[in-house]
mmCIF file of C-alpha atoms and ligand atoms in Angstrom:
data_model
loop_
_atom_site.group_PDB
_atom_site.id
_atom_site.type_symbol
_atom_site.label_atom_id
_atom_site.label_comp_id
_atom_site.label_asym_id
_atom_site.label_seq_id
_atom_site.Cartn_x
_atom_site.Cartn_y
_atom_site.Cartn_z
ATOM 1 C CA UNK A 277 -12.478 -2.069 -14.424
ATOM 2 C CA UNK A 278 -11.127 0.840 -12.373
ATOM 3 C CA UNK A 279 -10.748 4.136 -14.195
ATOM 4 C CA UNK A 280 -7.239 4.987 -15.339
ATOM 5 C CA UNK A 281 -7.784 8.567 -14.279
ATOM 6 C CA UNK A 282 -5.779 9.237 -11.076
ATOM 7 C CA UNK A 283 -8.492 11.596 -9.875
ATOM 8 C CA UNK A 284 -10.986 8.733 -9.629
ATOM 9 C CA UNK A 285 -11.997 8.629 -5.949
ATOM 10 C CA UNK A 286 -11.968 4.839 -6.029
ATOM 11 C CA UNK A 287 -8.804 2.794 -6.365
ATOM 12 C CA UNK A 288 -7.469 3.744 -9.784
ATOM 13 C CA UNK A 289 -5.228 0.925 -10.894
ATOM 14 C CA UNK A 290 -3.038 1.326 -13.950
ATOM 15 C CA UNK A 291 -1.831 -2.003 -15.248
ATOM 16 C CA UNK A 292 -0.260 -3.039 -18.521
ATOM 17 C CA UNK A 293 -2.589 -5.994 -18.567
ATOM 18 C CA UNK A 294 -5.564 -5.891 -16.256
ATOM 19 C CA UNK A 295 -6.070 -9.368 -14.858
ATOM 20 C CA UNK A 296 -9.724 -10.292 -15.081
ATOM 21 C CA UNK A 297 -11.429 -11.011 -11.799
ATOM 22 C CA UNK A 298 -11.940 -14.748 -12.532
ATOM 23 C CA UNK A 299 -8.189 -15.125 -12.949
ATOM 24 C CA UNK A 300 -7.552 -13.160 -9.758
ATOM 25 C CA UNK A 301 -9.973 -15.354 -7.812
ATOM 26 C CA UNK A 302 -8.248 -18.471 -9.131
ATOM 27 C CA UNK A 303 -4.872 -17.141 -8.005
ATOM 28 C CA UNK A 304 -6.221 -16.206 -4.577
ATOM 29 C CA UNK A 305 -7.681 -19.689 -4.167
ATOM 30 C CA UNK A 306 -4.324 -21.253 -5.075
ATOM 31 C CA UNK A 307 -2.450 -19.093 -2.542
ATOM 32 C CA UNK A 308 -4.855 -19.868 0.284
ATOM 33 C CA UNK A 309 -3.705 -16.769 2.071
ATOM 34 C CA UNK A 310 -2.297 -13.834 0.139
ATOM 35 C CA UNK A 311 0.889 -12.739 1.873
ATOM 36 C CA UNK A 312 2.020 -9.139 1.459
ATOM 37 C CA UNK A 313 5.148 -7.396 2.754
ATOM 38 C CA UNK A 314 4.499 -3.688 3.339
ATOM 39 C CA UNK A 315 7.512 -1.377 3.254
ATOM 40 C CA UNK A 316 7.104 2.348 3.769
ATOM 41 C CA UNK A 317 8.096 5.338 5.809
ATOM 42 C CA UNK A 318 6.736 5.878 9.318
ATOM 43 C CA UNK A 319 3.270 7.460 9.162
ATOM 44 C CA UNK A 320 3.023 6.778 5.404
ATOM 45 C CA UNK A 321 -0.363 5.084 5.837
ATOM 46 C CA UNK A 322 0.713 1.423 5.832
ATOM 47 C CA UNK A 323 -1.631 0.227 8.576
ATOM 48 C CA UNK A 324 -4.530 2.200 7.081
ATOM 49 C CA UNK A 325 -3.846 0.593 3.713
ATOM 50 C CA UNK A 326 -3.934 -2.905 5.231
ATOM 51 C CA UNK A 327 -7.202 -2.074 6.984
ATOM 52 C CA UNK A 328 -8.660 -0.749 3.736
ATOM 53 C CA UNK A 329 -7.697 -3.942 1.910
ATOM 54 C CA UNK A 330 -9.604 -5.871 4.545
ATOM 55 C CA UNK A 331 -12.465 -3.347 4.676
ATOM 56 C CA UNK A 332 -12.141 -2.811 8.422
ATOM 57 C CA UNK A 333 -11.159 -0.170 10.940
ATOM 58 C CA UNK A 334 -10.590 -2.742 13.673
ATOM 59 C CA UNK A 335 -7.109 -3.338 15.108
ATOM 60 C CA UNK A 336 -5.093 -6.216 13.681
ATOM 61 C CA UNK A 337 -4.494 -9.657 15.116
ATOM 62 C CA UNK A 338 -0.782 -10.420 15.350
ATOM 63 C CA UNK A 339 0.956 -13.814 15.527
ATOM 64 C CA UNK A 340 4.635 -14.596 15.700
ATOM 65 C CA UNK A 341 6.203 -16.769 13.013
ATOM 66 C CA UNK A 342 5.373 -19.941 14.952
ATOM 67 C CA UNK A 343 1.707 -18.978 15.134
ATOM 68 C CA UNK A 344 1.676 -17.850 18.788
ATOM 69 C CA UNK A 345 -0.662 -14.889 19.391
ATOM 70 C CA UNK A 346 1.037 -11.644 20.433
ATOM 71 C CA UNK A 347 -0.640 -9.652 23.178
ATOM 72 C CA UNK A 348 -1.433 -6.288 21.597
ATOM 73 C CA UNK A 349 -2.280 -4.484 24.829
ATOM 74 C CA UNK A 350 -1.570 -1.822 25.892
ATOM 75 C CA UNK A 351 -0.446 -0.536 22.478
ATOM 76 C CA UNK A 352 -1.949 -1.668 19.187
ATOM 77 C CA UNK A 353 1.309 -0.917 17.461
ATOM 78 C CA UNK A 354 3.169 -3.448 19.594
ATOM 79 C CA UNK A 355 4.345 -6.408 17.558
ATOM 80 C CA UNK A 356 3.298 -4.887 14.233
ATOM 81 C CA UNK A 357 6.733 -3.714 13.239
ATOM 82 C CA UNK A 358 8.500 -7.054 13.557
ATOM 83 C CA UNK A 359 8.756 -8.186 9.950
ATOM 84 C CA UNK A 360 8.444 -11.861 10.894
ATOM 85 C CA UNK A 361 5.113 -11.418 12.646
ATOM 86 C CA UNK A 362 1.910 -12.152 10.751
ATOM 87 C CA UNK A 363 -0.694 -9.393 10.777
ATOM 88 C CA UNK A 364 -4.275 -10.317 9.926
ATOM 89 C CA UNK A 365 -7.696 -8.725 10.277
ATOM 90 C CA UNK A 366 -10.754 -10.601 11.439
ATOM 91 C CA UNK A 367 -12.799 -9.021 8.644
ATOM 92 C CA UNK A 368 -10.709 -10.685 5.924
ATOM 93 C CA UNK A 369 -8.354 -13.463 7.025
ATOM 94 C CA UNK A 370 -7.437 -14.084 3.369
ATOM 95 C CA UNK A 371 -4.702 -11.450 3.605
ATOM 96 C CA UNK A 372 -1.573 -11.797 5.746
ATOM 97 C CA UNK A 373 0.593 -8.709 6.104
ATOM 98 C CA UNK A 374 4.185 -8.270 7.231
ATOM 99 C CA UNK A 375 5.267 -4.766 8.215
ATOM 100 C CA UNK A 376 8.942 -3.904 7.809
ATOM 101 C CA UNK A 377 8.763 -1.229 10.513
ATOM 102 C CA UNK A 378 11.951 0.792 10.800
ATOM 103 C CA UNK A 379 13.184 0.042 7.282
ATOM 104 C CA UNK A 380 13.396 3.748 6.462
ATOM 105 C CA UNK A 381 16.233 4.490 8.832
ATOM 106 C CA UNK A 382 18.350 2.460 6.418
ATOM 107 C CA UNK A 383 20.615 0.830 8.972
ATOM 108 C CA UNK A 384 22.268 -2.322 7.694
ATOM 109 C CA UNK A 385 20.602 -4.507 10.326
ATOM 110 C CA UNK A 386 17.146 -3.390 9.266
ATOM 111 C CA UNK A 387 17.893 -3.793 5.579
ATOM 112 C CA UNK A 388 19.364 -7.204 6.291
ATOM 113 C CA UNK A 389 16.242 -8.259 8.205
ATOM 114 C CA UNK A 390 14.116 -7.372 5.161
ATOM 115 C CA UNK A 391 16.459 -9.214 2.780
ATOM 116 C CA UNK A 392 16.565 -12.271 5.037
ATOM 117 C CA UNK A 393 12.785 -12.287 5.337
ATOM 118 C CA UNK A 394 12.267 -12.096 1.542
ATOM 119 C CA UNK A 395 14.853 -14.819 0.976
ATOM 120 C CA UNK A 396 13.416 -17.118 3.645
ATOM 121 C CA UNK A 397 9.894 -16.689 2.330
ATOM 122 C CA UNK A 398 11.003 -17.369 -1.260
ATOM 123 C CA UNK A 399 12.491 -20.648 -0.059
ATOM 124 C CA UNK A 400 9.224 -21.813 1.520
ATOM 125 C CA UNK A 401 7.944 -24.885 -0.290
ATOM 126 C CA UNK A 402 4.207 -24.282 0.118
ATOM 127 C CA UNK A 403 2.603 -21.487 -1.864
ATOM 128 C CA UNK A 404 0.583 -20.480 1.193
ATOM 129 C CA UNK A 405 3.762 -19.646 3.116
ATOM 130 C CA UNK A 406 5.505 -17.822 0.280
ATOM 131 C CA UNK A 407 5.478 -14.075 -0.194
ATOM 132 C CA UNK A 408 3.006 -13.098 -2.949
ATOM 133 C CA UNK A 409 3.537 -9.355 -3.191
ATOM 134 C CA UNK A 410 5.701 -6.578 -1.852
ATOM 135 C CA UNK A 411 4.200 -3.149 -1.562
ATOM 136 C CA UNK A 412 7.340 -1.197 -2.548
ATOM 137 C CA UNK A 413 9.385 -4.127 -3.630
ATOM 138 C CA UNK A 414 12.433 -5.820 -5.004
ATOM 139 C CA UNK A 415 13.649 -8.824 -6.962
ATOM 140 C CA UNK A 416 11.241 -10.928 -8.965
ATOM 141 C CA UNK A 417 8.156 -10.213 -6.851
ATOM 142 C CA UNK A 418 5.803 -7.868 -8.769
ATOM 143 C CA UNK A 419 5.900 -4.328 -7.418
ATOM 144 C CA UNK A 420 2.780 -2.199 -6.960
ATOM 145 C CA UNK A 421 3.476 1.476 -6.223
ATOM 146 C CA UNK A 422 0.806 2.942 -3.969
ATOM 147 C CA UNK A 423 0.491 6.679 -3.552
ATOM 148 C CA UNK A 424 -1.167 7.257 -0.180
ATOM 149 C CA UNK A 425 -2.849 10.437 1.039
ATOM 150 C CA UNK A 426 -3.519 11.804 -2.457
ATOM 151 C CA UNK A 427 -6.468 13.743 -1.005
ATOM 152 C CA UNK A 428 -3.985 15.948 0.849
ATOM 153 C CA UNK A 429 -2.986 17.360 -2.554
ATOM 154 C CA UNK A 430 -6.463 18.895 -2.925
ATOM 155 C CA UNK A 431 -5.900 21.083 0.124
ATOM 156 C CA UNK A 432 -2.463 22.112 -1.116
ATOM 157 C CA UNK A 433 -3.614 22.893 -4.666
ATOM 158 C CA UNK A 434 -6.637 24.798 -3.363
ATOM 159 C CA UNK A 435 -4.428 26.947 -1.136
ATOM 160 C CA UNK A 436 -2.000 27.650 -3.984
ATOM 161 C CA UNK A 437 -4.817 28.717 -6.314
ATOM 162 C CA UNK A 438 -6.300 31.023 -3.675
ATOM 163 C CA UNK A 439 -2.864 32.575 -3.214
ATOM 164 C CA UNK A 440 -2.793 33.073 -6.982
ATOM 165 C CA UNK A 441 -5.992 35.096 -6.688
ATOM 166 C CA UNK A 442 -8.664 32.628 -7.834
ATOM 167 C CA UNK A 443 -11.746 33.185 -5.687
ATOM 168 C CA UNK A 444 -14.693 32.002 -7.792
ATOM 169 C CA UNK A 445 -15.880 28.721 -6.212
ATOM 170 C CA UNK A 446 -16.548 26.908 -9.481
ATOM 171 C CA UNK A 447 -13.212 27.936 -11.001
ATOM 172 C CA UNK A 448 -11.428 26.992 -7.794
ATOM 173 C CA UNK A 449 -12.990 23.525 -7.742
ATOM 174 C CA UNK A 450 -12.257 22.833 -11.414
ATOM 175 C CA UNK A 451 -8.726 24.122 -11.314
ATOM 176 C CA UNK A 452 -7.942 22.300 -8.070
ATOM 177 C CA UNK A 453 -8.926 19.033 -9.707
ATOM 178 C CA UNK A 454 -6.858 19.793 -12.823
ATOM 179 C CA UNK A 455 -3.830 20.743 -10.754
ATOM 180 C CA UNK A 456 -4.010 17.601 -8.618
ATOM 181 C CA UNK A 457 -4.502 15.407 -11.696
ATOM 182 C CA UNK A 458 -1.512 16.979 -13.379
ATOM 183 C CA UNK A 459 0.622 16.584 -10.244
ATOM 184 C CA UNK A 460 -0.330 12.915 -9.755
ATOM 185 C CA UNK A 461 0.115 12.230 -13.464
ATOM 186 C CA UNK A 462 3.605 13.725 -13.267
ATOM 187 C CA UNK A 463 4.437 11.563 -10.248
ATOM 188 C CA UNK A 464 3.239 8.460 -12.081
ATOM 189 C CA UNK A 465 5.387 9.284 -15.132
ATOM 190 C CA UNK A 466 8.373 9.932 -12.890
ATOM 191 C CA UNK A 467 7.986 6.561 -11.143
ATOM 192 C CA UNK A 468 7.522 4.744 -14.451
ATOM 193 C CA UNK A 469 10.709 6.271 -15.849
ATOM 194 C CA UNK A 470 12.958 6.367 -12.802
ATOM 195 C CA UNK A 471 12.018 3.427 -10.580
ATOM 196 C CA UNK A 472 14.707 0.773 -10.330
ATOM 197 C CA UNK A 473 11.996 -1.866 -9.862
ATOM 198 C CA UNK A 474 9.413 -0.871 -12.466
ATOM 199 C CA UNK A 475 5.986 -1.170 -10.850
ATOM 200 C CA UNK A 476 3.489 -3.552 -12.394
ATOM 201 C CA UNK A 477 0.713 -1.241 -11.284
ATOM 202 C CA UNK A 478 0.142 2.206 -9.797
ATOM 203 C CA UNK A 479 -2.629 2.912 -7.303
ATOM 204 C CA UNK A 480 -3.712 6.299 -6.014
ATOM 205 C CA UNK A 481 -5.478 6.338 -2.644
ATOM 206 C CA UNK A 482 -7.757 9.260 -1.994
ATOM 207 C CA UNK A 483 -9.000 9.520 1.537
ATOM 208 C CA UNK A 484 -9.759 6.791 4.001
ATOM 209 C CA UNK A 485 -13.545 6.730 3.621
HETATM 210 N N1 GTP B 1420 -5.626 12.303 4.648
HETATM 211 C C1 GTP B 1420 -5.277 11.040 4.690
HETATM 212 N N2 GTP B 1420 -4.789 10.540 5.847
HETATM 213 C C2 GTP B 1420 -4.409 9.245 5.859
HETATM 214 C C3 GTP B 1420 -4.509 8.417 4.698
HETATM 215 N N3 GTP B 1420 -4.020 7.189 5.021
HETATM 216 C C4 GTP B 1420 -3.651 7.262 6.322
HETATM 217 N N4 GTP B 1420 -3.894 8.483 6.825
HETATM 218 C C5 GTP B 1420 -3.639 8.950 8.207
HETATM 219 O O1 GTP B 1420 -2.224 8.999 8.419
HETATM 220 C C6 GTP B 1420 -1.910 8.600 9.754
HETATM 221 C C7 GTP B 1420 -0.899 7.468 9.748
HETATM 222 O O2 GTP B 1420 -1.489 6.327 9.150
HETATM 223 P P1 GTP B 1420 -1.010 4.836 9.508
HETATM 224 O O3 GTP B 1420 -1.812 3.941 8.633
HETATM 225 O O4 GTP B 1420 -1.032 4.592 10.960
HETATM 226 O O5 GTP B 1420 0.510 4.905 9.019
HETATM 227 P P2 GTP B 1420 1.680 3.810 9.207
HETATM 228 O O6 GTP B 1420 2.537 3.877 7.981
HETATM 229 O O7 GTP B 1420 1.097 2.485 9.554
HETATM 230 O O8 GTP B 1420 2.459 4.429 10.447
HETATM 231 P P3 GTP B 1420 3.553 3.703 11.381
HETATM 232 O O9 GTP B 1420 3.055 2.319 11.667
HETATM 233 O O10 GTP B 1420 3.610 4.547 12.592
HETATM 234 O O11 GTP B 1420 4.841 3.711 10.604
HETATM 235 C C8 GTP B 1420 -3.231 8.234 10.421
HETATM 236 O O12 GTP B 1420 -3.670 9.324 11.172
HETATM 237 C C9 GTP B 1420 -4.165 7.971 9.247
HETATM 238 O O13 GTP B 1420 -5.521 8.206 9.562
HETATM 239 C C10 GTP B 1420 -5.054 8.992 3.489
HETATM 240 O O14 GTP B 1420 -5.182 8.345 2.439
HETATM 241 N N5 GTP B 1420 -5.405 10.311 3.560
HETATM 242 MG MG1 MG B 1421 1.439 1.190 11.158
#
């Protein structure tokens, strides 16, 4: 089981009930393909996250909702931000991602496109075609809050401590870790208390290696 300590360099999942892996495998088998809607700000690390899930750094394969391949040249980003398109990675075709793209600008059209997509997918009759998770979600779909780029906090904390006059290498290393842990712990508590859709799990991503 993953450590509950947010400073763990691996995925540190915090769940009320940790599903055992046999149960997870059974669920995955039932779904056929696990379909995830990813909502997040531009540059938040959404594409990186999808690649990490599929253990690849290769560009995605994109299909429209009727299964027609989308030509990704000349830009790899082309086609990714249409929520209806299916994004997969050759390395792990078991995951299908949908990227909400410009959701953050908050215009009604964009919000409506997300709502319509979630509604349409919830009305699909086959489990394979339904939405199984929303990363930053709504309604009855379980929400998993993912904190990306947590490693960037190390640099920030280190700089702050230096400014505060700590120069000894060992002290700097120890205190940086403590400061980052305390910051991430505070964020987790804040999300748990304040989130409208209480997350079922919290994950802290540290670095892309
Ligand atoms: N330091 C650090 N950088 C990261 C991490 N995750 C992603 N990045 C970097 O952040 C940048 C943006 O990542 P993307 O995955 O393209 O972000 P995105 O949300 O898909 O961006 P858009 O599709 O443009 O909205 C890239 O340069 C990544 O290498 C992380 O955990 N740590
Ligand atoms: Mg992206």
